[in-house]
Amino acid sequence: MTESASTGTDFEPWNDPKAVPLIQFKNVTKRFGDFTAIDNLTLDIYAREFYALLGPSGCGKTTIMRMLAGFETATEGTISLSGQDMAPVPPNKRAINMMFQSYALFPHLNVWDNIAFGLKRSSMAKDQIAARVEEMLRLTQLEKFARRKPHQISGGQRQRVALARSLAKAPKLLLLDEPLGALDKKLRQETQFELVDIQEKTGTTFVIVTHDQEEAMTVASRVAVMDHGKVVQVDTPANIYEAPNSVYVADFIGDINIIEGYATPISDTMVSVDFAEGQPKIHTSCPTGLTAPQRISFAIRPEKLLISTEKPTESANILSGKVVDIAYLGNISTYHVKLASGQMIKAQSANTRRIRRRAITWEDDVWISFTDTAGMVLTT
Amino acid sequence: MKRLSWFNATSLTLGLAFLYLPMVILVIYSFNAGKLVTVWAGFSTKWYGSLFQNEAFMNAAWVTLKVGFISSCLATILGTMAAIVIVRAGRFPGRTLFSGMIYAPLVMPEVITGLSLLLLFIAIGMDRGVLTIILAHTTFSMCYVSVVVSSRLVAFDESLEEAALDLGCTPFDAFKSVTLPIIAPAVISGWLLAFTLSLDDLVIASFTSGPSSTTLPIKIFSAVRLGVSPEINALSTIMIGIVAFGVITVSLTSKRAITRAKREEQKAFADA
């Protein structure tokens, strides 16, 4: 997951103080009656970004998208595109197009006419429209299906028609609402890379809404993790995974062990965590430092833990326990280990060899070890 | 094919006979050579010929078609608009009352509808004629249209309309080029329903018609009171024929459309 997270180039406009954001939300609040869908939201999206809004259903991510498309208006605050306030601009006058979750293909029009639909409503000349539609058909590999109606093509093809239609007008910003939700897993993974490819080819800014964290990690340059109408953290997929700013983000993205404990600073950047009686204290780095002893959550990813039957000789942290459960997933195995103090810890190891017999099995006494930089100290 | 049990065969025969025997007799006697409707005197099509010579019947038929066509068009427009408001406008003060009032004429006794329209036309000093029948028929048939159209609109995916807006349509353009073509089957069946209701309405038309504007049902009803003539049998046979043709055509085309759609869908999955 972390490998695919890097975008390859040094495309980081959010770190450039001179960069001007394409989209700006300033203190945006959206209420539906008594319900606050978006709570005082401020965020910047830069041109050519692939920006993912990630959160559980009902967190407000779709509302953000619908406000960008113009189907909802903010109760308070301003949304601007290229510096222009979007509030008075109706959906049909915005240089923003949207790919709908249900695809919303027009059932009475064939693929060609679906893609041409938006172009016909612009001032574009007829032959230019035809050329543009052909270009879109090529981009999405749909040339063969141009004359088919939406019900005559498969789900994956419909998804590509929806994408072609929303890209045809060359919008400044493309919104994708759970674009791959209706596809099966294998097709979804292929399509994710296609999406990234098309985004790079066209240079369009993409904002994607998804509840699938793997999808967000795969496609996005930056991910905004949302909870109850607030953005909890905005960062690159790698930082979201390796340096979450809260227990919520750590827990939402990927698998993680969370151990509550009492941390005492031992130096500017090191703390020791007392988490259970009779257990050794966890020594871990804490780059921000702690000024005073306090209750914290120690979070560590299962793949950062080393599991062994022999006691490791050198490691910053060594805990002992018993294997309670094993989840064999083919490429990796997850061991559920019960510590002497009762806590359950998940440790993962890659199955790099084709072994006949597991080295570690149920009820085995095992040792779990990790370095002092493998985990994170989270105070919120 | 499974053979019907004797019980089912009997029920089927009895049921069909109950429904269609009167009509079959009517059709048979329309080809009767004699003048008496109860005594068979050989085959003849002369009553059809004399029917087309009968100016009073022809005038009434023309009025009926005119009223049916115009009132069903008006009812379709108004009924569709009402359906859109009820389905789409969300919650607004008086919505329940409004939608209830749209559907009330469905259960209102026709005599009351007819009487109240008559009183209204008298009150505003409107001469009764073709126009008043058209207005009356529009009034009572638009609620049928709105029931048919709103049931289709409920199932309509609103994101289609949003997609049209998103791609640059004005709200009216979105309705015209996306919503309307998709709900067209419901609008057409609403129109057909309104047309049929108008064709066979006797009660409301007799309240709202004037001396110069007799519709076919009124004409038939008054003619029958003077004695049944085989001409009326002939006229009724023609009407049965038209209705049967319409119903069979509609059901055959829709059946064919469904099988075609199914075949194409299977083909799409095979291609994928």
Short mmCIF file of C-alpha atoms in Angstrom, two decimals, chain B residues 60-184:
data_model
loop_
_atom_site.label_atom_id
_atom_site.label_comp_id
_atom_site.label_asym_id
_atom_site.label_seq_id
_atom_site.Cartn_x
_atom_site.Cartn_y
_atom_site.Cartn_z
CA ALA B 60 -71.54 12.94 -32.47
CA ALA B 61 -68.53 10.76 -33.33
CA TRP B 62 -66.64 13.78 -34.59
CA VAL B 63 -67.44 15.78 -31.42
CA THR B 64 -66.36 12.83 -29.27
CA LEU B 65 -63.02 12.45 -31.06
CA LYS B 66 -62.38 16.20 -30.92
CA VAL B 67 -63.24 16.38 -27.21
CA GLY B 68 -61.23 13.23 -26.48
CA PHE B 69 -58.14 14.42 -28.32
CA ILE B 70 -58.02 17.97 -26.96
CA SER B 71 -59.01 17.10 -23.39
CA SER B 72 -56.54 14.22 -23.16
CA CYS B 73 -53.72 16.47 -24.43
CA LEU B 74 -54.59 19.14 -21.86
CA ALA B 75 -55.00 16.53 -19.12
CA THR B 76 -51.61 15.02 -20.00
CA ILE B 77 -49.84 18.37 -19.73
CA LEU B 78 -51.55 19.36 -16.47
CA GLY B 79 -51.37 15.86 -14.98
CA THR B 80 -47.66 15.54 -15.74
CA MET B 81 -46.95 18.93 -14.21
CA ALA B 82 -48.90 17.97 -11.08
CA ALA B 83 -47.05 14.64 -10.86
CA ILE B 84 -43.70 16.41 -11.05
CA VAL B 85 -44.61 18.77 -8.24
CA ILE B 86 -45.90 15.97 -6.02
CA VAL B 87 -42.89 13.71 -6.59
CA ARG B 88 -40.13 16.28 -6.82
CA ALA B 89 -40.91 19.38 -4.85
CA GLY B 90 -40.09 17.67 -1.58
CA ARG B 91 -41.86 18.95 1.49
CA PHE B 92 -43.70 22.23 1.31
CA PRO B 93 -46.58 23.54 3.40
CA GLY B 94 -49.80 21.96 2.19
CA ARG B 95 -48.15 19.19 0.20
CA THR B 96 -50.28 16.43 1.69
CA LEU B 97 -53.44 18.44 1.14
CA PHE B 98 -52.43 19.24 -2.41
CA SER B 99 -51.60 15.66 -3.38
CA GLY B 100 -54.79 14.46 -1.72
CA MET B 101 -56.79 16.98 -3.71
CA ILE B 102 -55.19 15.82 -6.96
CA TYR B 103 -56.30 12.26 -6.32
CA ALA B 104 -59.75 13.05 -4.87
CA PRO B 105 -61.55 13.12 -8.24
CA LEU B 106 -60.60 9.45 -8.67
CA VAL B 107 -63.11 8.51 -6.03
CA MET B 108 -65.53 11.41 -6.43
CA PRO B 109 -68.95 10.28 -7.80
CA GLU B 110 -69.19 11.47 -11.39
CA VAL B 111 -72.63 12.92 -10.78
CA ILE B 112 -71.16 15.32 -8.26
CA THR B 113 -68.26 16.30 -10.52
CA GLY B 114 -70.70 16.86 -13.38
CA LEU B 115 -73.15 18.83 -11.27
CA SER B 116 -70.52 21.08 -9.77
CA LEU B 117 -69.04 21.81 -13.19
CA LEU B 118 -72.49 22.60 -14.51
CA LEU B 119 -73.12 25.02 -11.63
CA LEU B 120 -69.74 26.65 -12.25
CA PHE B 121 -70.40 27.12 -15.96
CA ILE B 122 -73.80 28.62 -15.23
CA ALA B 123 -72.35 30.88 -12.56
CA ILE B 124 -69.69 32.33 -14.86
CA GLY B 125 -72.16 32.54 -17.73
CA MET B 126 -70.35 30.14 -20.02
CA ASP B 127 -72.43 28.70 -22.85
CA ARG B 128 -72.40 24.93 -22.75
CA GLY B 129 -70.87 23.30 -25.82
CA VAL B 130 -67.76 21.52 -26.99
CA LEU B 131 -65.51 23.79 -24.94
CA THR B 132 -67.26 23.05 -21.65
CA ILE B 133 -67.08 19.29 -22.28
CA ILE B 134 -63.38 19.60 -23.03
CA LEU B 135 -62.82 21.50 -19.79
CA ALA B 136 -64.86 19.00 -17.80
CA HIS B 137 -63.06 16.00 -19.26
CA THR B 138 -59.68 17.61 -18.67
CA THR B 139 -60.63 18.18 -15.05
CA PHE B 140 -61.51 14.61 -14.24
CA SER B 141 -58.96 12.80 -16.42
CA MET B 142 -55.88 14.78 -15.39
CA CYS B 143 -55.79 13.04 -12.02
CA TYR B 144 -55.56 9.66 -13.78
CA VAL B 145 -52.65 10.98 -15.83
CA SER B 146 -50.91 12.27 -12.74
CA VAL B 147 -51.29 8.91 -10.98
CA VAL B 148 -49.73 7.08 -13.94
CA VAL B 149 -46.92 9.59 -14.46
CA SER B 150 -46.05 9.96 -10.78
CA SER B 151 -45.67 6.20 -10.38
CA ARG B 152 -43.05 6.34 -13.14
CA LEU B 153 -41.39 9.46 -11.71
CA VAL B 154 -40.95 7.85 -8.31
CA ALA B 155 -38.74 5.22 -9.95
CA PHE B 156 -36.89 7.83 -12.00
CA ASP B 157 -33.23 8.25 -11.02
CA GLU B 158 -32.90 11.95 -10.24
CA SER B 159 -29.17 11.87 -10.80
CA LEU B 160 -29.96 11.62 -14.52
CA GLU B 161 -31.42 15.10 -14.38
CA GLU B 162 -28.53 16.32 -12.26
CA ALA B 163 -26.12 14.86 -14.81
CA ALA B 164 -27.89 16.83 -17.53
CA LEU B 165 -27.58 20.03 -15.48
CA ASP B 166 -23.96 19.22 -14.78
CA LEU B 167 -23.31 18.87 -18.51
CA GLY B 168 -24.66 22.33 -19.24
CA CYS B 169 -28.43 22.00 -19.55
CA THR B 170 -30.80 24.60 -18.18
CA PRO B 171 -33.43 23.00 -15.93
CA PHE B 172 -36.01 23.18 -18.73
CA ASP B 173 -33.60 21.70 -21.28
CA ALA B 174 -32.77 18.89 -18.82
CA PHE B 175 -36.44 18.09 -18.47
CA LYS B 176 -37.05 18.19 -22.21
CA SER B 177 -34.03 16.18 -23.35
CA VAL B 178 -33.63 13.70 -20.48
CA THR B 179 -36.63 13.38 -18.18
CA LEU B 180 -39.37 13.56 -20.79
CA PRO B 181 -37.95 10.94 -23.19
CA ILE B 182 -37.46 8.56 -20.27
CA ILE B 183 -40.93 8.99 -18.76
CA ALA B 184 -42.51 9.14 -22.24
#
